[in-house]
CSV table of C-alpha atoms in Angstrom, one decimal:
chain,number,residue,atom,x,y,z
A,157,UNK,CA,-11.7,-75.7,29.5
A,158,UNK,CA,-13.3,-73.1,31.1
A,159,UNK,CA,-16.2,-71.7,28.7
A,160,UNK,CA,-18.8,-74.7,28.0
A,161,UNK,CA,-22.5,-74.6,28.2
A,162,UNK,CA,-25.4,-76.7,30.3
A,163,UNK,CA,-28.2,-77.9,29.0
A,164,UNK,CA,-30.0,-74.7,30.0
A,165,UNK,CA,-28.7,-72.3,27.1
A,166,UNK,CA,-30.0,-72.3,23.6
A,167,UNK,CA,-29.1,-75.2,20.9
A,168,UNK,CA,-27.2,-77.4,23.9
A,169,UNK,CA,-27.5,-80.9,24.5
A,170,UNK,CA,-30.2,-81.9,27.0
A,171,UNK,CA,-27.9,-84.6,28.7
A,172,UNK,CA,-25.8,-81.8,29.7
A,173,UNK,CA,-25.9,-82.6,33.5
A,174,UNK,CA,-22.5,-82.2,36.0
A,175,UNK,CA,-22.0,-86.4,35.7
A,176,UNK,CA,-21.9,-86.4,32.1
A,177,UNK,CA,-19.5,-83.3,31.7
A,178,UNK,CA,-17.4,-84.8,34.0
A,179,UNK,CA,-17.2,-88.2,32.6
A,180,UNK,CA,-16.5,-87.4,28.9
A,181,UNK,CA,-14.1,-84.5,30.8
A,182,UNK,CA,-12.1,-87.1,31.8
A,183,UNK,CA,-11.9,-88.9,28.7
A,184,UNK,CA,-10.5,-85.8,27.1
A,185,UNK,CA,-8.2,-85.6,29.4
A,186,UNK,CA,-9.3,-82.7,31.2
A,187,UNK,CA,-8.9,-82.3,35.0
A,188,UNK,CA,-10.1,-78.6,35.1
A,189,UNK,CA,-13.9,-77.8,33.4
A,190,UNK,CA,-16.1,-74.4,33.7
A,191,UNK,CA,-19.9,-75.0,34.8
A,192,UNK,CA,-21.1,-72.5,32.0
A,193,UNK,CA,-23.8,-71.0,32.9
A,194,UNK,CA,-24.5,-70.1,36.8
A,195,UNK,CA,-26.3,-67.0,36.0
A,196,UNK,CA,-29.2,-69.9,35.7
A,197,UNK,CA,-31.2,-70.2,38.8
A,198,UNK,CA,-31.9,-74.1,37.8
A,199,UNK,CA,-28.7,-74.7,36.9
A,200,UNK,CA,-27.5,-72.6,39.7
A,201,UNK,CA,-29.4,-75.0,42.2
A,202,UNK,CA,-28.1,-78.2,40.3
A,203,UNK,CA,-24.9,-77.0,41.0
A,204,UNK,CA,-25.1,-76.7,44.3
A,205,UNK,CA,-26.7,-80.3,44.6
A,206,UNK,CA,-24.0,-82.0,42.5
A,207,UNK,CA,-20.8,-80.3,43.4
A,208,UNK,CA,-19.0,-80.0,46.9
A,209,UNK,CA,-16.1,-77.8,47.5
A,210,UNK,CA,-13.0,-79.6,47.2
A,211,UNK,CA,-10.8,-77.6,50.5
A,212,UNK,CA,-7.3,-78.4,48.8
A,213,UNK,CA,-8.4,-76.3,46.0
A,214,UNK,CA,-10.4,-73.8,46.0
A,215,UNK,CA,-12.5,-75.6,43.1
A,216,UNK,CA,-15.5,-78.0,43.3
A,217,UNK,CA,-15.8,-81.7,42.8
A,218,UNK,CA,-18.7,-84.2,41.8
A,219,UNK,CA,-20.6,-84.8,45.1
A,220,UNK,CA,-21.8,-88.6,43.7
A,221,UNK,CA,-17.7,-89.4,43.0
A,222,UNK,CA,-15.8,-87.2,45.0
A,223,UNK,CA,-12.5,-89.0,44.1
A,224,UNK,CA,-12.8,-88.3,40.2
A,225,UNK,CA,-10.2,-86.7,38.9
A,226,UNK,CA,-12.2,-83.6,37.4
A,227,UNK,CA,-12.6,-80.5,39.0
A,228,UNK,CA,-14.7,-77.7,38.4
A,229,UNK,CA,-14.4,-74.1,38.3
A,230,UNK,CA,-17.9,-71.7,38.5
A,231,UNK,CA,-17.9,-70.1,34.9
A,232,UNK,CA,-20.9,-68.2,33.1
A,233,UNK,CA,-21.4,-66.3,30.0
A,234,UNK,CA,-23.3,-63.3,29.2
A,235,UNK,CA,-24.0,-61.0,26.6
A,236,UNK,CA,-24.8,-57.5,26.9
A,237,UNK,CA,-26.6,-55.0,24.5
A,238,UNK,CA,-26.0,-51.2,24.8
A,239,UNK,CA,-25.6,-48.1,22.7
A,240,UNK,CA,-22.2,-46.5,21.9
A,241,UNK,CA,-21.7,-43.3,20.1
A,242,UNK,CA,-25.2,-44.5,18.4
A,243,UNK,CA,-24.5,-47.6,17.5
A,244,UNK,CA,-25.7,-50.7,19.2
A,245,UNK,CA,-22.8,-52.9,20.3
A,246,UNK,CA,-23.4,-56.6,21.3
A,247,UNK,CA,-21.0,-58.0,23.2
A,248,UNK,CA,-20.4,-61.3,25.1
A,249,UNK,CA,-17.9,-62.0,28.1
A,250,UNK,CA,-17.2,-65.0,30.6
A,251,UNK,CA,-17.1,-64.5,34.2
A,252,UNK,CA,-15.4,-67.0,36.4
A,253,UNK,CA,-15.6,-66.8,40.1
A,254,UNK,CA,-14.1,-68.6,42.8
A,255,UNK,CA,-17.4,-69.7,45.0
A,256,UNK,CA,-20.8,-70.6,44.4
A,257,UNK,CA,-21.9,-67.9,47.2
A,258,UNK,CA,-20.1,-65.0,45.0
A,259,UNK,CA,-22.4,-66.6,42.0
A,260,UNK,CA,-25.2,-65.8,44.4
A,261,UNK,CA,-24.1,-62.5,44.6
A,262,UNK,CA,-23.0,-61.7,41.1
A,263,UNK,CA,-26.7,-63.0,39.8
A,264,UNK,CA,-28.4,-60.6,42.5
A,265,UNK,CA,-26.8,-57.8,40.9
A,266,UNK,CA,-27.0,-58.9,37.4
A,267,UNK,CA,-30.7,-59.7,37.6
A,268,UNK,CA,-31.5,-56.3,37.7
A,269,UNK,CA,-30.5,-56.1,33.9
A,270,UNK,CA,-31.8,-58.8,32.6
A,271,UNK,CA,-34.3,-62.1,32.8
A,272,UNK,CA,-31.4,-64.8,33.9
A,273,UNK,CA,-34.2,-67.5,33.6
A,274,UNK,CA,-34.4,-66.9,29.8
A,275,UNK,CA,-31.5,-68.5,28.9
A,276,UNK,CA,-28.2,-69.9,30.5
A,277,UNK,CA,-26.2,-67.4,28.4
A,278,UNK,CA,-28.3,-64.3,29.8
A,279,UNK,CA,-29.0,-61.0,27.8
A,280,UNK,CA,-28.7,-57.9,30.1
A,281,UNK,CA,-28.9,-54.5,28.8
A,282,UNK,CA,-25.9,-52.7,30.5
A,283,UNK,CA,-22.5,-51.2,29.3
A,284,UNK,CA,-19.7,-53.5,29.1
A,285,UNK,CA,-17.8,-51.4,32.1
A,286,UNK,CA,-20.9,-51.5,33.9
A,287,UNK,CA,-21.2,-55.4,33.8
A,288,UNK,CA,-17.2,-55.3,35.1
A,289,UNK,CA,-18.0,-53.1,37.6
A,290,UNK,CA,-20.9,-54.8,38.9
A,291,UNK,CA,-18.5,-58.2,38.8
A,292,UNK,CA,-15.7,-56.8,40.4
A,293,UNK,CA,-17.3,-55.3,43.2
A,294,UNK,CA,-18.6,-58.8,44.5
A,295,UNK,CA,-15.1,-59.9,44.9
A,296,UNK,CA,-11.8,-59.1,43.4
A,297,UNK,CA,-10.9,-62.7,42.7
A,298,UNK,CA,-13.2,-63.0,40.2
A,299,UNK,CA,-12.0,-62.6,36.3
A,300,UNK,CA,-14.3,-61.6,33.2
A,301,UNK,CA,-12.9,-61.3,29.9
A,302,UNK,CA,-14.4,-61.1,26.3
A,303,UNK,CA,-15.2,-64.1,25.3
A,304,UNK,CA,-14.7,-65.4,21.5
A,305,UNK,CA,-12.9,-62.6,20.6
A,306,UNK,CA,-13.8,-61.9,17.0
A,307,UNK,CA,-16.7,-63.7,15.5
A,308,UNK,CA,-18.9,-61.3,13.7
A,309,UNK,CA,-21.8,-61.2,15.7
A,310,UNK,CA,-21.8,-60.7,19.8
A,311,UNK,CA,-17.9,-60.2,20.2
A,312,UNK,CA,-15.7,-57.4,21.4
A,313,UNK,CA,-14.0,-56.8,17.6
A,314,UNK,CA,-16.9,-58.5,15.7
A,315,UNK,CA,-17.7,-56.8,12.5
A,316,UNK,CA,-21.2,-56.2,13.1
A,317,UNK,CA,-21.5,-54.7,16.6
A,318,UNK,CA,-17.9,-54.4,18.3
A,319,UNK,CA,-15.3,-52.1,18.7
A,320,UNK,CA,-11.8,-51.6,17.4
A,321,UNK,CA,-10.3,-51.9,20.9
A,322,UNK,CA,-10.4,-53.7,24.4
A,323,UNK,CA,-10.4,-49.6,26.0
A,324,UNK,CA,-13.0,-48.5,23.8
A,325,UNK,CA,-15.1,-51.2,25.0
A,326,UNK,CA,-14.7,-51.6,28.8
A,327,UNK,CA,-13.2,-48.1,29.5
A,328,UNK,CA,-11.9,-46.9,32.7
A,329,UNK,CA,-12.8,-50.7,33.5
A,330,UNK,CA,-10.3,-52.0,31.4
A,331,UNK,CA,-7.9,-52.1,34.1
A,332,UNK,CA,-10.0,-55.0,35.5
A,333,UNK,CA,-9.6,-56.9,31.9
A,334,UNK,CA,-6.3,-59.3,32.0
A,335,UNK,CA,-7.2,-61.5,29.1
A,336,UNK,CA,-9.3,-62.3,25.9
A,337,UNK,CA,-10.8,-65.9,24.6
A,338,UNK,CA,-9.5,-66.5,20.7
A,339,UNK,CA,-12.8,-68.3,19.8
A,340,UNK,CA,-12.7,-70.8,17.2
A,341,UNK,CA,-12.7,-68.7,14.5
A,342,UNK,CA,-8.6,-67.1,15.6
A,343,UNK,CA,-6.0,-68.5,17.1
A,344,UNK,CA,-2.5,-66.4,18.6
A,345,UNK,CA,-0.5,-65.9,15.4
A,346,UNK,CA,-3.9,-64.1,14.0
A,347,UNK,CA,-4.0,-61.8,17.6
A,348,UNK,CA,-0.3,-61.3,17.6
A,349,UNK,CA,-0.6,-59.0,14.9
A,350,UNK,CA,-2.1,-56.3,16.8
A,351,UNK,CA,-0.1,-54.5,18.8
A,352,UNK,CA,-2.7,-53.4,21.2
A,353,UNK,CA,-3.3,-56.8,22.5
A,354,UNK,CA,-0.1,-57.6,24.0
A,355,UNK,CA,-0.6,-57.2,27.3
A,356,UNK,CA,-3.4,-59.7,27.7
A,357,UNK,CA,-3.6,-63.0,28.2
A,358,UNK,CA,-5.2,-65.3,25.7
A,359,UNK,CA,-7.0,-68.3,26.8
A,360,UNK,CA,-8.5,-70.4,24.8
A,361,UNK,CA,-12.3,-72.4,25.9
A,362,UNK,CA,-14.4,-74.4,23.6
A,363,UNK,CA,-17.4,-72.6,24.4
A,364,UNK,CA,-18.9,-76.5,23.9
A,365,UNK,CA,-22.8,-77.2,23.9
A,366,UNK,CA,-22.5,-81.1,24.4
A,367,UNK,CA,-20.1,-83.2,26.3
A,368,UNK,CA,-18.5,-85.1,23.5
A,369,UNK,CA,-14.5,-84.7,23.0
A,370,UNK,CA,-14.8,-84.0,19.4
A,371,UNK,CA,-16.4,-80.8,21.3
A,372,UNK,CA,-15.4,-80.0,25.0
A,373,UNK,CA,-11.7,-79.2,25.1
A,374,UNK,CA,-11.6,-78.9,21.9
A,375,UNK,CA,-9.4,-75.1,22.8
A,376,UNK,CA,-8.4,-75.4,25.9
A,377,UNK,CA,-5.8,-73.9,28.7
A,378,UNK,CA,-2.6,-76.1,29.9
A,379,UNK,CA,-1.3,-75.3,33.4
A,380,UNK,CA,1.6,-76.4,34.9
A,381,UNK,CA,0.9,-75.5,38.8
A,382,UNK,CA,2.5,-75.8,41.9
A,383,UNK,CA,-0.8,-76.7,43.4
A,384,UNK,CA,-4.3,-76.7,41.7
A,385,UNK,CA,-6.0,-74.1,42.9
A,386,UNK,CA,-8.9,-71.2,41.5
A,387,UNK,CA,-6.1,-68.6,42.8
A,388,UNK,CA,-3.2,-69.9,40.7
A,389,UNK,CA,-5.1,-70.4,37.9
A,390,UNK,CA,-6.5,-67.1,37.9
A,391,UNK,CA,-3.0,-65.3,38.8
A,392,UNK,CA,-1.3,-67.4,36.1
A,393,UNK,CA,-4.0,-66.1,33.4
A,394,UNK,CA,-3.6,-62.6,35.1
A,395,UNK,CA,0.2,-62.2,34.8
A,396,UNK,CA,0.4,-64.0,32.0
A,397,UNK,CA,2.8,-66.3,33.8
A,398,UNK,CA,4.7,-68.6,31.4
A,399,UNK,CA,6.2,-70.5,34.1
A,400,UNK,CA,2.7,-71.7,35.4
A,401,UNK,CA,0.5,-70.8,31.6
A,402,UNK,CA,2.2,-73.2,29.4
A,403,UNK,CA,0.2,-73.0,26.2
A,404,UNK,CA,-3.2,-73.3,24.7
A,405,UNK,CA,-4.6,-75.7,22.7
A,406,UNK,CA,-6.2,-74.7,19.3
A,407,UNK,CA,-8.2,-76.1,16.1
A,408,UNK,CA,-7.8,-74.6,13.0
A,409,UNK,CA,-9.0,-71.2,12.9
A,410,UNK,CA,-10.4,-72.3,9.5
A,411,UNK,CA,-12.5,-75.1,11.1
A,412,UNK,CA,-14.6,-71.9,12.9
A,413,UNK,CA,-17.4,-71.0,11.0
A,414,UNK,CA,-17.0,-67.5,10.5
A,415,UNK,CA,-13.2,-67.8,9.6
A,416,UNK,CA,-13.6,-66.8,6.1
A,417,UNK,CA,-15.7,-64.2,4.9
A,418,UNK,CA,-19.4,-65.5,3.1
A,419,UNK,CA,-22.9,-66.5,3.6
A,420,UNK,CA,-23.5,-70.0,4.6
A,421,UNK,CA,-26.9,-70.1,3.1
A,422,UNK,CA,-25.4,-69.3,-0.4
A,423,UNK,CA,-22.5,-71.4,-0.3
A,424,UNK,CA,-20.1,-68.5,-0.6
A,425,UNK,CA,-17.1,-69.1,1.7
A,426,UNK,CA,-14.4,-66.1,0.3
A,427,UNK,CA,-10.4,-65.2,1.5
A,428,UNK,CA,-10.4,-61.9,2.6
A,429,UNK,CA,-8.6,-60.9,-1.3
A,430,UNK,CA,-11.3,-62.0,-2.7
A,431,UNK,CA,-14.1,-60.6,-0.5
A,432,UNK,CA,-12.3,-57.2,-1.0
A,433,UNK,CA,-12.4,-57.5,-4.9
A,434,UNK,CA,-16.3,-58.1,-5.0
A,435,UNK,CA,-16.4,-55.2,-2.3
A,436,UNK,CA,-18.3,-57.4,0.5
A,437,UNK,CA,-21.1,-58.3,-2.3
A,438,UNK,CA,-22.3,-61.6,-2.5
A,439,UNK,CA,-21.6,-62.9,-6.2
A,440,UNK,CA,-25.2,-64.9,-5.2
A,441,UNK,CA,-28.0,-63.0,-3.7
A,442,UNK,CA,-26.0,-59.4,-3.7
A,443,UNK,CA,-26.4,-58.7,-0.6
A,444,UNK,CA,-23.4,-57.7,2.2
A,445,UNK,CA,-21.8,-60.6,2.5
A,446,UNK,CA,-20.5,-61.8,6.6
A,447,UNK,CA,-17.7,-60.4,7.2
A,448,UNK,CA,-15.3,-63.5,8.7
A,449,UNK,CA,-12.6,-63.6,11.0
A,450,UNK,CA,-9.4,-63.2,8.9
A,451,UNK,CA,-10.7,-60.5,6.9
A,452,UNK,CA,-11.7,-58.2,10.7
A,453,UNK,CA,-8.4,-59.2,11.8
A,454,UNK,CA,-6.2,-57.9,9.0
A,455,UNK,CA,-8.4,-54.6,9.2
A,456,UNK,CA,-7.2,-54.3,12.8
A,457,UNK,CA,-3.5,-55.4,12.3
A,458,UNK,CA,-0.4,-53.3,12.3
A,459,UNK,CA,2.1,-56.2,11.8
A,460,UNK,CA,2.9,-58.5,9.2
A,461,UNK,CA,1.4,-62.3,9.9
A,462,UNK,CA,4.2,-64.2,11.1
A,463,UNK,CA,5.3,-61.9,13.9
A,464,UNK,CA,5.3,-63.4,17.6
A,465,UNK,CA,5.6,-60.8,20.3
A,466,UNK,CA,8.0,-61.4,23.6
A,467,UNK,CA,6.5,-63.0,26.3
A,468,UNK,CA,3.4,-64.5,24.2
A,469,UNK,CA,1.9,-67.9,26.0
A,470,UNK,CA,3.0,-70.6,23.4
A,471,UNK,CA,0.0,-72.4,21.5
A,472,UNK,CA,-0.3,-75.9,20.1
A,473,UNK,CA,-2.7,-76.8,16.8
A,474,UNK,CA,-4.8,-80.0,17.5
């Protein structure tokens, strides 16, 4: 699970310390978890208290149990806020890189965009290649993709501020983009029907704001690796390597709270049939209704549900 939260970004439990993470990790039955959120100086500097680098693997273990069986991998989220043909796009992405000294380095660039004290998800005003670039440059092992693919609000296809495809967003720095994060609200079947997305990867996180397992790895990534390492990880993701990338795990798309189309304060939750035949209007308060993931999805598809593209990384429902 490589897209969780501390304790430092908004609406996230305040026990959310390494120890704890790891702890209910293992219950889960995770041996692999993201940091979230190095772009925080404070969490930043926790980090490099509580974790040592584990030699073997490239990856970090707890520096207070050293022997328990969780590893982490240095993971962030950020969002960034720019204009695009005059429209303001808002976009979030997860970055994972292989070292706490390439964190360093990515924050040193990305503070120059942004406050990265403000919150542990950071707002920077740049251009989605821009953010790429600036990432890439630091090191070439290090992976960003857009993260919770299609919720309305803050996502690459999101029907508020997002695009209609991975190139329009990240441009000439698309060639650095390998996958995409399905967020709750989709899972693969729903992505398979475009077309355009086949050649990335999709990994599934549980972007989680608490340690609990009805919440962290509740999507998650299953590897089956020679050796567990950040590299093979990473190149398994980036090949889309079905030897190594086995499948992902899922909930219900419908459990995600922007599945259907509606507005939660209403009580309106609508398929996307019947959001079309009121024309997006709230039956309640008349106003533009959300519109939810199905609905953005079959906008975007040009296949039938149902259809499974060769090569696709299997997925499992929990």
């Amino acid at each position: 699970d490589l897209h969780i939260h501390s304790r430092y970004s908004r609406a996230t439990s305040q026990k959310m310390c390494i120890e704890e993470i790891a702890r209910f990790a293992k219950i889960k039955g995770l041996n692999l978890v993201g940091t979230g959120d190095f772009t925080h100086p404070k969490w930043l500097k926790e980090l490099q208290e509580t974790l040592i680098p584990d030699t073997e693997t490239s990856l970090y273990r707890t520096a207070k149990n050293p022997e328990f069986p969780v590893h982490f991998m240095i993971t962030t989220e950020v969002s960034t806020i720019f204009s695009f043909q005059n429209e303001i796009k808002k976009i979030h992405h997860v970055i994972l890189t292989p070292t706490i000294e390439t964190a360093v380095q990515i924050n040193e660039r990305l503070s120059k965009y942004g406050n990265l004290s403000a919150d542990g998800r950071p707002t920077l005003n740049m251009t989605a290649p821009q953010l790429v670039e600036e990432v890439m440059e630091v090191s070439s092992q290090n992976m960003i993709f857009p993260a919770h693919a299609w919720t309305p609000w803050f996502s690459i296809f999101g029907a508020f501020s997002g695009f209609n495809s991975i190139e329009d967003c990240y441009q000439d720095m698309t060639k650095h983009i390998h996958a995409l994060e399905t967020g709750l609200s989709s899972d693969p079947p729903m992505n398979w029907r475009l077309s355009k997305l086949d050649n990335f990867t999709l990994v599934s996180n549980s972007d989680s704001h608490s340690f609990w397992p009805w919440r962290i790895g509740r999507e998650a990534n299953v590897f089956e690796l020679e050796r567990l390492s950040y590299k093979e990880v990473i190149d398994a993701i980036r090949l889309k390597d079905k030897n190594r990338f086995k499948f992902t795990i899922e909930t219900n798309p419908a459990y995600g709270k922007y599945h259907w189309t509606g507005h939660r304060n209403c009580g309106v939750a609508l398929s996307p049939q019947e959001a079309i035949k009121l024309s997006n209007i709230c039956p309640v308060c008349r106003r533009k209704l959300t519109k939810g993931v199905e609905q953005r999805v079959e906008e975007l598809a040009d296949r039938p549900l149902g259809f499974k593209p060769q090569g696709a990384i299997d997925f499992m429902h929990l």
